[in-house]
Amino acid sequence: MAEKKEKLFDQFPPVSTAEWKAKVEADLKGAPFDKKLVWRTNEGFDVQPMYRAEDIEGLATTESIPGEYPYVRGTKSDNDWLTRQEIPAEDAKAANVKAKEILTKGVTSIGFTGCGSDYAAVNALLDGIDITTVEVNFRCCPRHAEELAEALVKYIKEKKAEASFRGAIDFNPFRKPLKHGKPFPGDIAAIAKNLVSTTAAVPGLKVLAVDSVMLSDAGAYIFQELGYALAWGAEWMNLLTEAGVSADEVASKIKFNMGISSNYFMELAKFRAARMLWAQIAHQFGASKEASKMAVHAITSRYNQTIYDAHVNLLRSQTECMSAALAGVDSITVTPFDTPYENPDDFSERIARNQQFLLKEESHLDKVVDPAGGSYYVETLTVSIAAEAWKLFLDIEDKGGFLACVNNGTVQKTVRETSEKRHTDVARRKEILLGTNQYPNINETAAQKIAKTSCGCGCNHGAEDNNEENSLPTARAASDFETLRLATEAASNRPKVFMLTIGNLAMRLARAQFSTNFFGCAGYEIIDNLGFDTVEQGVDAALEKGADVVVLCSSDDEYAELAPAAYKYLDGRAEFVVAGAPACSEDLKAIGITNFVNVRSNVLDTLRAFNAKLLK
């Protein structure tokens, strides 16, 4: 008789969510569960600290199959993606040489930016490139898109590559109102209809761009980028179906170019939600399920890139690239780490390529379709983001559609408000930029490496073309801190900040470390110490070092006695700061101590005030 095998987990009784929560609350020792552990996202919903199978019961996303409508788990039967690199193409011959070079280094998709639009330019750009095996994308001024399409189709037909060609012409007439605040000077529907007709013989050539990466790079929240991208795509469907083009023809010509921020799981969920929602929108317009597949190219963020400690940009873009790869996008561009301050060089471009190759060749992310599928957390995020984006999509539709909301500045205004909120969060260190507003390299300088770059839109706009009140913001999240620190570099004197550490060992070390990070964000010279027996010894040592700022670092209990003594002895010979927010703060303010730095401080505003006092 066969021996009965006992199942291991039968020995353990099931544990309910209520029991788990009760245990957590006990460990929190009275701290509120919701305030301590529940995360309220910028997208408008709560994220729990734990998820269970019951949380995804009945979710439509869990019933989806990879490669099948509504494509939440991907539009393909595999997870391979194209590795793309952008190439400036004002000089067609030089761009062609560079393209052929990088194609020998693993690149499978090329993006020519600022290219010419006639046949000679197309021929020069593609000379010697096998367009049947390489995806080729073009971005030129939208006013020349029709000419470029005619030239490219002619070239493709000459090579007999109509059936195998893959690529896109980035016709984006929304770029001018979004970026420069002025309407596109042409009949968008007529041009788009002509583009669809001209390229009909080349099914793999996309010509209608949804460049929501512009919104991501301007600081939009994830749900905003997704909601606006859906509205943008729906605008193309509206304009062209009303002009007599079939829904299948329109949907099959749309290319989504979306950004990726560093919010790892949220971005992963965004792309899954995007495919699901877009498939349903396109299908409602009458497109077939096959034509309703979203073609999406992902680009790592510029908004969170920094000039200082620029190699941290590599960490940011690596996790961003990983989010997109796990989400099953069609192609990815990793923005080189030096983009904020110079035109990327050969080294930074090589590293950007290799970041994708690492995920493929070493991590094998291209071997598993939708690896996040079934995750209680990711599935819940997918549905939550979809719900918030859908609300925004419906709101835009109620206001007349995406084009109307762009032309009247509604979209730009909303994104600008979001960007301002995020800049405030960076200033208060609610949003962390490592090396910029937290743990800066205080001895780094950057002014010497900054070079001017063009706007990159390929249209050669001058300042007179901008309507800033009606355009997207351009400042990166780090730009305010960088301006502050560059001002320190440019000054004839670099302020010295002296840590007067005294009293309780643990507290003085912790507050000295905090204050070092705080004032280091302005690029000041930091002078730390092991500690002093009296405040008089500390002040004397500070003045001997030529300190411009003296920061008292001790415990709250000791400040009532130490702070007045140090302040009186210093007698205005340097700025005096108390590290922390002690209970005796009001008493200290009453005797003239006004400078306090703590976790509630607005770091940026505080340092701006010190710069105004100290820089010469």
Coordinates of C-alpha atoms in Angstrom, one line a residue, residues 45-588:
F45 CA -4.9 56.1 -4.4
D46 CA -3.6 54.3 -1.4
V47 CA -1.0 51.5 -1.5
Q48 CA -1.1 48.9 1.3
P49 CA 2.0 47.4 2.9
M50 CA 0.8 43.9 2.0
Y51 CA -1.4 42.3 -0.6
R52 CA -3.0 38.8 -0.6
A53 CA -4.8 36.6 -3.2
E54 CA -8.2 38.1 -2.1
D55 CA -7.1 41.5 -3.3
I56 CA -7.0 40.4 -6.9
E57 CA -10.2 38.3 -7.0
G58 CA -12.3 39.3 -9.9
L59 CA -9.7 41.7 -11.5
A60 CA -10.0 41.6 -15.3
T61 CA -6.2 41.8 -15.6
T62 CA -5.7 38.4 -14.0
E63 CA -7.9 36.7 -16.7
S64 CA -5.8 38.2 -19.6
I65 CA -3.4 35.9 -21.6
P66 CA -0.2 37.2 -23.2
G67 CA -0.7 38.2 -26.8
E68 CA -4.4 38.3 -26.5
Y69 CA -6.9 41.2 -26.3
P70 CA -7.0 43.5 -24.3
Y71 CA -3.2 42.9 -24.1
V72 CA -2.6 43.8 -20.5
R73 CA 0.0 41.0 -20.4
G74 CA 1.6 42.1 -23.7
T75 CA 0.9 42.2 -27.4
K76 CA 3.5 39.6 -28.3
S77 CA 4.2 35.9 -27.5
D78 CA 7.7 36.8 -26.3
N79 CA 9.2 39.6 -24.3
D80 CA 12.0 40.7 -26.6
W81 CA 12.3 44.4 -27.2
L82 CA 14.4 46.5 -29.6
T83 CA 17.4 48.4 -28.3
R84 CA 17.2 52.0 -29.8
Q85 CA 19.7 54.8 -30.0
E86 CA 19.0 58.3 -31.1
I87 CA 21.3 59.9 -33.7
P88 CA 21.4 63.7 -34.5
A89 CA 20.9 63.8 -38.3
E90 CA 21.4 67.3 -39.4
D91 CA 24.5 66.0 -41.2
A92 CA 23.1 63.0 -43.1
K93 CA 26.4 61.4 -44.1
A94 CA 27.8 61.7 -40.6
A95 CA 24.6 60.2 -39.1
N96 CA 24.8 57.3 -41.6
V97 CA 28.4 56.6 -40.6
K98 CA 27.4 56.6 -36.9
A99 CA 24.3 54.4 -37.5
K100 CA 26.3 51.7 -39.3
E101 CA 28.9 51.8 -36.5
I102 CA 26.4 51.3 -33.7
L103 CA 24.5 48.6 -35.6
T104 CA 27.6 46.5 -35.2
K105 CA 27.3 46.9 -31.4
G106 CA 23.9 45.4 -30.8
V107 CA 21.6 48.2 -31.6
T108 CA 18.4 47.0 -33.4
S109 CA 16.5 50.3 -33.7
I110 CA 17.7 53.7 -34.8
G111 CA 16.1 57.1 -34.2
F112 CA 17.3 59.9 -36.6
T113 CA 16.4 63.3 -35.1
G114 CA 16.4 66.6 -36.9
C115 CA 16.8 64.9 -40.2
G116 CA 16.2 66.3 -43.7
S117 CA 13.0 65.4 -45.5
D118 CA 13.8 65.0 -49.2
Y119 CA 14.8 61.8 -51.0
A120 CA 18.5 62.7 -51.1
A121 CA 18.5 63.0 -47.3
V122 CA 16.7 59.7 -46.8
N123 CA 19.1 58.0 -49.3
A124 CA 22.1 59.4 -47.5
L125 CA 20.9 58.4 -44.1
L126 CA 20.0 54.8 -45.0
D127 CA 22.9 54.1 -47.4
G128 CA 24.3 50.6 -46.5
I129 CA 21.7 49.9 -43.8
D130 CA 19.5 46.8 -44.1
I131 CA 16.1 48.3 -43.5
T132 CA 14.5 44.8 -43.5
T133 CA 16.2 43.9 -40.2
V134 CA 16.6 47.2 -38.4
E135 CA 13.8 49.4 -37.1
V136 CA 14.3 53.0 -38.5
N137 CA 12.6 56.0 -36.9
F138 CA 12.6 59.7 -38.1
R139 CA 11.9 62.9 -36.3
C140 CA 11.8 66.1 -38.3
C141 CA 9.7 69.3 -38.2
P142 CA 6.0 68.3 -38.5
R143 CA 5.6 70.7 -41.4
H144 CA 7.9 68.5 -43.5
A145 CA 6.5 65.1 -42.5
E146 CA 4.6 64.6 -45.8
E147 CA 7.7 65.2 -47.8
L148 CA 9.7 62.8 -45.7
A149 CA 6.9 60.2 -45.9
E150 CA 6.9 60.3 -49.7
A151 CA 10.7 60.1 -49.9
L152 CA 10.9 57.2 -47.4
V153 CA 8.1 55.2 -49.1
K154 CA 9.9 55.7 -52.4
Y155 CA 13.1 54.4 -50.9
I156 CA 11.4 51.4 -49.2
K157 CA 9.7 50.4 -52.5
E158 CA 13.0 50.6 -54.3
K159 CA 14.5 48.2 -51.8
K160 CA 11.3 46.0 -52.1
A161 CA 11.0 46.1 -48.3
E162 CA 7.3 47.1 -48.0
A163 CA 6.3 44.0 -46.1
S164 CA 9.4 43.8 -43.8
F165 CA 10.0 47.5 -42.9
R166 CA 9.5 48.6 -39.3
G167 CA 9.8 52.1 -38.1
A168 CA 8.1 55.5 -37.7
I169 CA 7.9 59.1 -38.8
D170 CA 7.2 61.2 -35.7
F171 CA 4.4 63.4 -37.0
N172 CA 3.6 65.4 -33.9
P173 CA 1.8 68.7 -34.6
F174 CA 1.0 68.9 -30.9
R175 CA 4.7 69.5 -30.1
K176 CA 4.5 73.2 -31.0
P177 CA 1.5 74.1 -28.7
L178 CA 2.9 71.9 -25.9
K179 CA 6.4 73.0 -26.1
H180 CA 6.1 76.5 -27.4
G181 CA 2.5 77.5 -26.5
K182 CA 1.4 78.2 -30.0
P183 CA -1.0 76.3 -32.2
F184 CA 0.3 74.2 -35.2
P185 CA 0.0 76.3 -38.3
G186 CA -1.6 73.8 -40.6
D187 CA -4.6 71.5 -41.1
I188 CA -3.7 68.6 -38.8
A189 CA -6.4 66.2 -40.0
A190 CA -5.6 66.8 -43.7
I191 CA -1.8 66.2 -43.2
A192 CA -2.4 63.1 -41.1
K193 CA -4.8 61.7 -43.6
N194 CA -2.3 62.2 -46.4
L195 CA 0.4 60.6 -44.3
V196 CA -1.8 57.5 -43.7
S197 CA -2.6 57.3 -47.4
T198 CA 1.0 57.8 -48.5
T199 CA 2.3 55.1 -46.2
A200 CA -0.5 52.6 -46.7
A201 CA 1.7 50.3 -48.8
V202 CA 4.1 50.0 -45.8
P203 CA 2.1 48.5 -42.9
G204 CA 5.0 48.6 -40.5
L205 CA 5.6 52.4 -40.9
K206 CA 3.9 54.3 -38.1
V207 CA 3.2 58.0 -38.8
L208 CA 0.9 59.3 -36.1
A209 CA 2.9 60.1 -32.9
V210 CA 1.7 60.2 -29.3
D211 CA 4.7 61.7 -27.6
S212 CA 3.6 61.6 -24.0
V213 CA 7.3 61.4 -23.1
M214 CA 7.1 65.2 -23.4
L215 CA 4.7 65.3 -20.4
S216 CA 6.8 62.9 -18.4
D217 CA 9.9 65.0 -19.0
A218 CA 8.0 68.1 -17.9
G219 CA 7.2 66.5 -14.5
A220 CA 3.7 65.0 -15.0
Y221 CA 2.6 62.3 -12.6
I222 CA 2.3 58.8 -14.0
F223 CA -1.5 58.8 -14.2
Q224 CA -1.4 62.1 -15.9
E225 CA 1.0 60.9 -18.6
L226 CA -1.2 57.9 -19.2
G227 CA -4.5 59.7 -19.2
Y228 CA -3.2 62.4 -21.6
A229 CA -1.6 59.7 -23.8
L230 CA -4.9 57.9 -24.2
A231 CA -6.7 61.2 -25.0
W232 CA -4.0 62.0 -27.5
G233 CA -4.4 58.7 -29.2
A234 CA -8.2 59.1 -29.2
E235 CA -7.8 62.5 -30.8
W236 CA -6.0 60.9 -33.7
M237 CA -8.9 58.4 -34.0
N238 CA -11.5 61.1 -33.9
L239 CA -9.8 63.4 -36.4
L240 CA -9.2 60.7 -39.0
T241 CA -12.3 58.6 -38.7
E242 CA -14.3 61.8 -39.1
A243 CA -12.2 62.5 -42.2
G244 CA -13.2 59.1 -43.7
V245 CA -10.2 56.9 -42.7
S246 CA -11.1 53.5 -41.3
A247 CA -10.5 52.9 -37.6
D248 CA -8.1 50.0 -38.5
E249 CA -6.0 52.2 -40.7
V250 CA -5.7 54.9 -38.1
A251 CA -5.0 52.6 -35.1
S252 CA -2.4 50.7 -37.0
K253 CA -0.5 53.9 -37.8
I254 CA -0.2 55.3 -34.2
K255 CA 3.0 55.0 -32.3
F256 CA 3.1 55.8 -28.5
N257 CA 6.4 57.2 -27.3
M258 CA 6.2 57.2 -23.5
G259 CA 8.5 58.2 -20.6
I260 CA 9.6 56.2 -17.7
S261 CA 10.2 57.7 -14.3
S262 CA 12.0 56.1 -11.4
N263 CA 8.8 54.9 -9.6
Y264 CA 9.7 51.3 -10.4
F265 CA 6.5 49.3 -9.8
M266 CA 4.2 52.1 -10.8
E267 CA 5.8 52.5 -14.2
L268 CA 5.7 48.8 -14.7
A269 CA 2.0 48.8 -14.0
K270 CA 1.5 51.9 -16.2
F271 CA 2.5 50.2 -19.4
R272 CA 0.3 47.2 -18.6
A273 CA -2.7 49.5 -17.9
A274 CA -1.9 51.5 -21.1
R275 CA -2.2 48.5 -23.4
M276 CA -5.4 47.4 -21.7
L277 CA -7.1 50.8 -21.9
W278 CA -5.9 51.7 -25.4
A279 CA -7.1 48.4 -26.8
Q280 CA -10.6 49.1 -25.5
I281 CA -10.6 52.7 -26.8
A282 CA -9.4 51.7 -30.3
H283 CA -11.9 48.8 -30.3
Q284 CA -14.7 51.2 -29.4
F285 CA -13.9 53.3 -32.5
G286 CA -14.4 50.2 -34.6
A287 CA -10.8 49.0 -34.9
S288 CA -10.2 45.2 -35.0
K289 CA -8.6 43.6 -32.0
E290 CA -5.4 43.1 -34.0
A291 CA -5.2 46.8 -34.9
S292 CA -6.0 47.7 -31.3
K293 CA -2.5 46.6 -30.2
M294 CA -0.6 49.5 -28.7
A295 CA 2.8 50.1 -30.3
V296 CA 4.9 51.6 -27.5
H297 CA 8.4 52.9 -27.4
A298 CA 9.7 53.8 -23.9
I299 CA 12.3 56.5 -23.1
T300 CA 14.0 56.8 -19.7
S301 CA 13.4 60.1 -17.9
R302 CA 15.2 63.4 -18.3
Y303 CA 13.2 65.1 -15.6
N304 CA 15.0 63.4 -12.7
Q305 CA 18.5 63.5 -14.2
T306 CA 21.1 65.6 -12.4
I307 CA 24.2 67.5 -13.3
Y308 CA 25.9 66.9 -10.0
D309 CA 26.8 63.3 -9.2
A310 CA 25.7 62.5 -12.7
H311 CA 26.7 58.9 -12.5
V312 CA 23.7 58.4 -10.3
N313 CA 21.7 59.0 -13.5
L314 CA 22.9 55.5 -14.5
L315 CA 21.2 54.0 -11.5
R316 CA 18.0 55.9 -12.2
S317 CA 17.9 54.9 -15.9
Q318 CA 18.7 51.3 -15.1
T319 CA 15.7 50.8 -12.9
E320 CA 13.6 52.7 -15.4
C321 CA 14.7 50.6 -18.2
M322 CA 14.0 47.5 -16.1
S323 CA 10.4 48.7 -15.5
A324 CA 9.7 49.0 -19.2
A325 CA 11.4 45.7 -20.0
L326 CA 9.4 43.8 -17.5
A327 CA 6.2 45.6 -18.7
G328 CA 6.8 44.2 -22.2
V329 CA 7.2 47.4 -24.3
D330 CA 8.3 47.1 -28.0
S331 CA 11.5 49.2 -27.8
I332 CA 13.5 51.2 -25.3
T333 CA 15.8 54.2 -25.5
V334 CA 18.0 54.7 -22.4
T335 CA 18.8 58.4 -22.1
P336 CA 22.6 58.8 -21.6
F337 CA 23.7 60.0 -18.2
D338 CA 25.4 63.2 -19.4
T339 CA 22.4 64.5 -21.3
P340 CA 21.6 67.3 -18.8
Y341 CA 24.8 69.1 -19.3
E342 CA 26.3 68.2 -22.7
N343 CA 25.6 66.4 -26.0
P344 CA 26.2 62.7 -25.1
D345 CA 29.6 61.4 -26.0
D346 CA 30.7 58.0 -27.2
F347 CA 31.3 56.7 -23.7
S348 CA 27.9 57.7 -22.3
E349 CA 26.1 56.3 -25.4
R350 CA 28.0 53.0 -25.1
I351 CA 27.0 52.7 -21.4
A352 CA 23.4 53.5 -22.3
R353 CA 23.4 50.7 -24.9
N354 CA 25.0 48.3 -22.5
Q355 CA 22.4 49.0 -19.8
Q356 CA 19.8 47.3 -22.0
F357 CA 22.2 44.5 -23.0
L358 CA 22.8 43.7 -19.4
L359 CA 19.1 43.2 -18.8
K360 CA 18.9 40.9 -21.8
E361 CA 22.1 39.0 -21.8
E362 CA 22.7 38.7 -18.1
S363 CA 19.3 39.0 -16.5
H364 CA 17.4 37.4 -19.4
L365 CA 14.4 39.7 -19.0
D366 CA 13.6 39.1 -22.7
K367 CA 12.9 35.4 -22.0
V368 CA 9.8 35.6 -19.8
V369 CA 6.5 37.1 -20.9
D370 CA 4.9 39.4 -18.3
P371 CA 7.0 38.2 -15.4
A372 CA 5.0 40.5 -13.1
G373 CA 1.7 38.9 -14.0
G374 CA -0.1 37.4 -11.1
S375 CA 1.7 39.6 -8.5
Y376 CA -0.9 40.7 -6.1
Y377 CA 0.8 44.1 -5.8
V378 CA 1.4 44.7 -9.6
E379 CA -2.1 43.6 -10.6
T380 CA -3.7 45.9 -8.0
L381 CA -1.5 48.8 -9.1
T382 CA -2.4 48.1 -12.8
V383 CA -6.1 48.4 -12.0
S384 CA -5.6 51.4 -9.7
I385 CA -3.5 53.4 -12.2
A386 CA -6.0 52.5 -15.0
A387 CA -8.9 53.9 -13.0
E388 CA -7.2 57.2 -12.3
A389 CA -6.0 57.6 -15.9
W390 CA -9.4 56.8 -17.1
K391 CA -11.0 59.6 -15.0
L392 CA -8.6 62.0 -16.6
F393 CA -9.2 60.7 -20.0
L394 CA -13.0 61.2 -19.6
D395 CA -12.4 64.7 -18.2
I396 CA -10.4 65.6 -21.3
E397 CA -13.0 64.2 -23.6
D398 CA -15.7 66.2 -21.8
K399 CA -13.7 69.4 -22.4
G400 CA -13.6 68.9 -26.1
G401 CA -10.7 66.5 -26.6
F402 CA -7.0 66.6 -26.4
L403 CA -6.4 69.1 -29.2
A404 CA -8.7 71.6 -27.7
C405 CA -7.2 71.2 -24.3
V406 CA -3.7 71.6 -25.7
N407 CA -4.5 74.7 -27.7
N408 CA -6.2 76.4 -24.8
G409 CA -3.4 75.5 -22.4
T410 CA -5.4 73.2 -20.1
V411 CA -3.0 70.3 -20.4
Q412 CA 0.1 72.5 -20.0
K413 CA -1.4 74.3 -17.0
T414 CA -2.1 71.0 -15.2
V415 CA 1.4 69.6 -15.8
R416 CA 3.0 72.9 -14.8
E417 CA 1.1 72.8 -11.5
T418 CA 2.3 69.2 -11.0
S419 CA 5.9 70.1 -11.8
E420 CA 5.8 73.0 -9.3
K421 CA 4.4 70.7 -6.6
R422 CA 7.2 68.2 -7.3
H423 CA 9.9 71.0 -7.2
T424 CA 8.5 71.9 -3.8
D425 CA 8.7 68.3 -2.7
V426 CA 12.3 68.2 -3.9
A427 CA 13.0 71.4 -2.0
R428 CA 11.6 69.9 1.2
R429 CA 13.3 66.5 0.5
K430 CA 9.9 64.7 0.2
E431 CA 11.2 63.6 -3.2
I432 CA 14.8 62.5 -3.0
L433 CA 17.5 63.1 -5.7
L434 CA 20.5 61.3 -4.5
G435 CA 23.6 63.5 -4.8
T436 CA 21.6 66.7 -5.2
N437 CA 19.2 67.2 -2.3
Q438 CA 20.5 64.3 -0.2
Y439 CA 24.0 63.0 0.4
P440 CA 25.8 65.4 -2.0
N441 CA 29.4 65.1 -3.0
I442 CA 30.4 68.4 -1.3
N443 CA 33.7 68.7 -3.2
E444 CA 32.4 68.2 -6.7
T445 CA 32.2 71.1 -9.1
A446 CA 30.2 71.1 -12.3
A447 CA 30.4 74.5 -14.0
Q448 CA 33.3 73.4 -16.2
K449 CA 31.5 70.5 -17.7
I450 CA 28.2 72.3 -18.7
A451 CA 27.8 72.9 -22.5
K452 CA 24.8 74.4 -24.2
T453 CA 22.5 72.1 -26.1
S454 CA 19.6 72.8 -28.5
C455 CA 16.0 72.1 -27.7
G456 CA 16.3 68.9 -29.7
C457 CA 13.0 69.3 -31.5
G458 CA 14.5 69.7 -34.9
C459 CA 12.7 72.9 -35.8
N460 CA 15.3 75.5 -34.9
H461 CA 12.9 77.7 -32.9
G462 CA 14.0 81.0 -31.5
A463 CA 13.0 82.6 -28.3
E464 CA 10.4 84.7 -30.1
D465 CA 8.5 81.4 -30.9
N466 CA 7.8 80.7 -27.2
N467 CA 4.7 81.5 -25.2
E468 CA 5.9 80.4 -21.8
E469 CA 2.5 80.9 -20.1
N470 CA 1.0 78.3 -22.4
S471 CA 3.8 75.8 -22.7
L472 CA 5.1 72.9 -20.7
P473 CA 7.7 73.5 -18.1
T474 CA 11.3 72.6 -19.0
A475 CA 13.1 72.7 -15.6
R476 CA 14.3 69.3 -14.3
A477 CA 13.6 68.4 -10.7
A478 CA 17.2 69.2 -9.7
S479 CA 17.5 72.5 -11.5
D480 CA 16.8 74.7 -8.5
F481 CA 19.4 73.0 -6.4
E482 CA 21.9 73.1 -9.3
T483 CA 21.4 76.9 -9.8
L484 CA 22.0 77.3 -6.1
R485 CA 25.2 75.3 -6.1
L486 CA 26.5 76.8 -9.3
A487 CA 26.1 80.2 -7.6
T488 CA 28.4 78.9 -4.8
E489 CA 30.9 77.8 -7.4
A490 CA 30.9 81.2 -9.1
A491 CA 31.4 83.1 -5.9
S492 CA 34.9 84.3 -4.9
N493 CA 34.4 82.8 -1.4
R494 CA 33.2 79.3 -0.6
P495 CA 31.3 79.5 2.7
K496 CA 32.6 77.3 5.5
V497 CA 30.1 75.5 7.8
F498 CA 31.5 74.4 11.2
M499 CA 29.8 71.6 13.1
L500 CA 30.0 72.5 16.8
T501 CA 29.3 69.0 18.2
I502 CA 28.8 68.7 22.0
G503 CA 26.9 66.8 24.6
N504 CA 25.0 63.5 23.9
L505 CA 27.2 61.4 21.6
A506 CA 24.5 59.8 19.6
M507 CA 22.5 62.9 19.0
R508 CA 25.4 65.2 18.2
L509 CA 26.7 62.7 15.6
A510 CA 23.3 62.2 14.0
R511 CA 22.7 66.0 13.8
A512 CA 26.1 66.7 12.5
Q513 CA 25.5 64.2 9.7
F514 CA 22.1 65.7 8.9
S515 CA 23.6 69.2 8.9
T516 CA 26.5 68.1 6.7
N517 CA 24.0 66.8 4.1
F518 CA 21.8 69.9 4.5
F519 CA 24.5 72.5 3.9
G520 CA 26.4 70.3 1.4
C521 CA 23.5 70.7 -1.0
A522 CA 24.7 74.3 -1.5
G523 CA 28.3 73.2 -2.1
Y524 CA 29.6 74.7 1.1
E525 CA 32.8 73.5 2.7
I526 CA 31.9 71.4 5.8
I527 CA 34.1 71.2 8.8
D528 CA 33.1 68.3 11.1
N529 CA 34.5 67.6 14.6
L530 CA 34.7 64.8 17.2
G531 CA 33.2 67.0 19.9
F532 CA 34.0 69.7 22.4
D533 CA 33.8 70.0 26.2
T534 CA 32.4 73.5 26.2
V535 CA 30.7 75.7 23.7
E536 CA 33.4 78.3 24.1
Q537 CA 36.0 75.8 22.9
G538 CA 33.8 75.0 19.9
V539 CA 33.2 78.6 18.9
D540 CA 36.9 79.4 19.2
A541 CA 37.8 76.5 17.0
A542 CA 35.1 77.6 14.5
L543 CA 36.5 81.1 14.3
E544 CA 40.0 79.9 14.0
K545 CA 38.9 77.9 10.9
G546 CA 37.3 81.0 9.4
A547 CA 33.7 79.6 9.7
D548 CA 30.9 81.6 8.1
V549 CA 28.3 79.4 9.8
V550 CA 28.4 77.6 13.1
V551 CA 25.9 74.7 13.6
L552 CA 25.2 73.6 17.1
C553 CA 24.7 69.8 17.2
S554 CA 23.5 68.3 20.4
S555 CA 20.3 66.9 22.0
D556 CA 17.0 68.7 22.5
D557 CA 17.4 68.5 26.3
E558 CA 20.8 70.2 26.2
Y559 CA 19.8 73.0 23.8
A560 CA 18.1 75.0 26.5
E561 CA 21.4 75.6 28.1
L562 CA 24.0 75.2 25.3
A563 CA 22.3 77.2 22.6
P564 CA 22.0 80.6 24.5
A565 CA 25.6 80.2 25.7
A566 CA 27.0 79.5 22.3
Y567 CA 24.9 82.2 20.6
K568 CA 26.0 84.8 23.2
Y569 CA 29.7 83.8 23.0
L570 CA 29.7 83.8 19.2
D571 CA 28.3 87.4 19.3
G572 CA 27.4 87.7 15.6
R573 CA 30.9 86.8 14.3
A574 CA 29.3 84.1 12.2
E575 CA 25.8 82.8 11.4
F576 CA 24.5 80.6 14.2
V577 CA 22.3 77.6 13.5
V578 CA 20.6 75.0 15.8
A579 CA 20.3 71.6 14.3
G580 CA 16.9 70.2 15.2
A581 CA 13.5 71.5 16.4
P582 CA 13.8 71.4 20.2
A583 CA 10.8 72.1 22.5
C584 CA 12.6 75.2 23.7
S585 CA 12.7 76.7 20.2
E586 CA 10.4 79.6 21.1
D587 CA 12.6 80.6 24.1
L588 CA 15.6 80.5 21.8

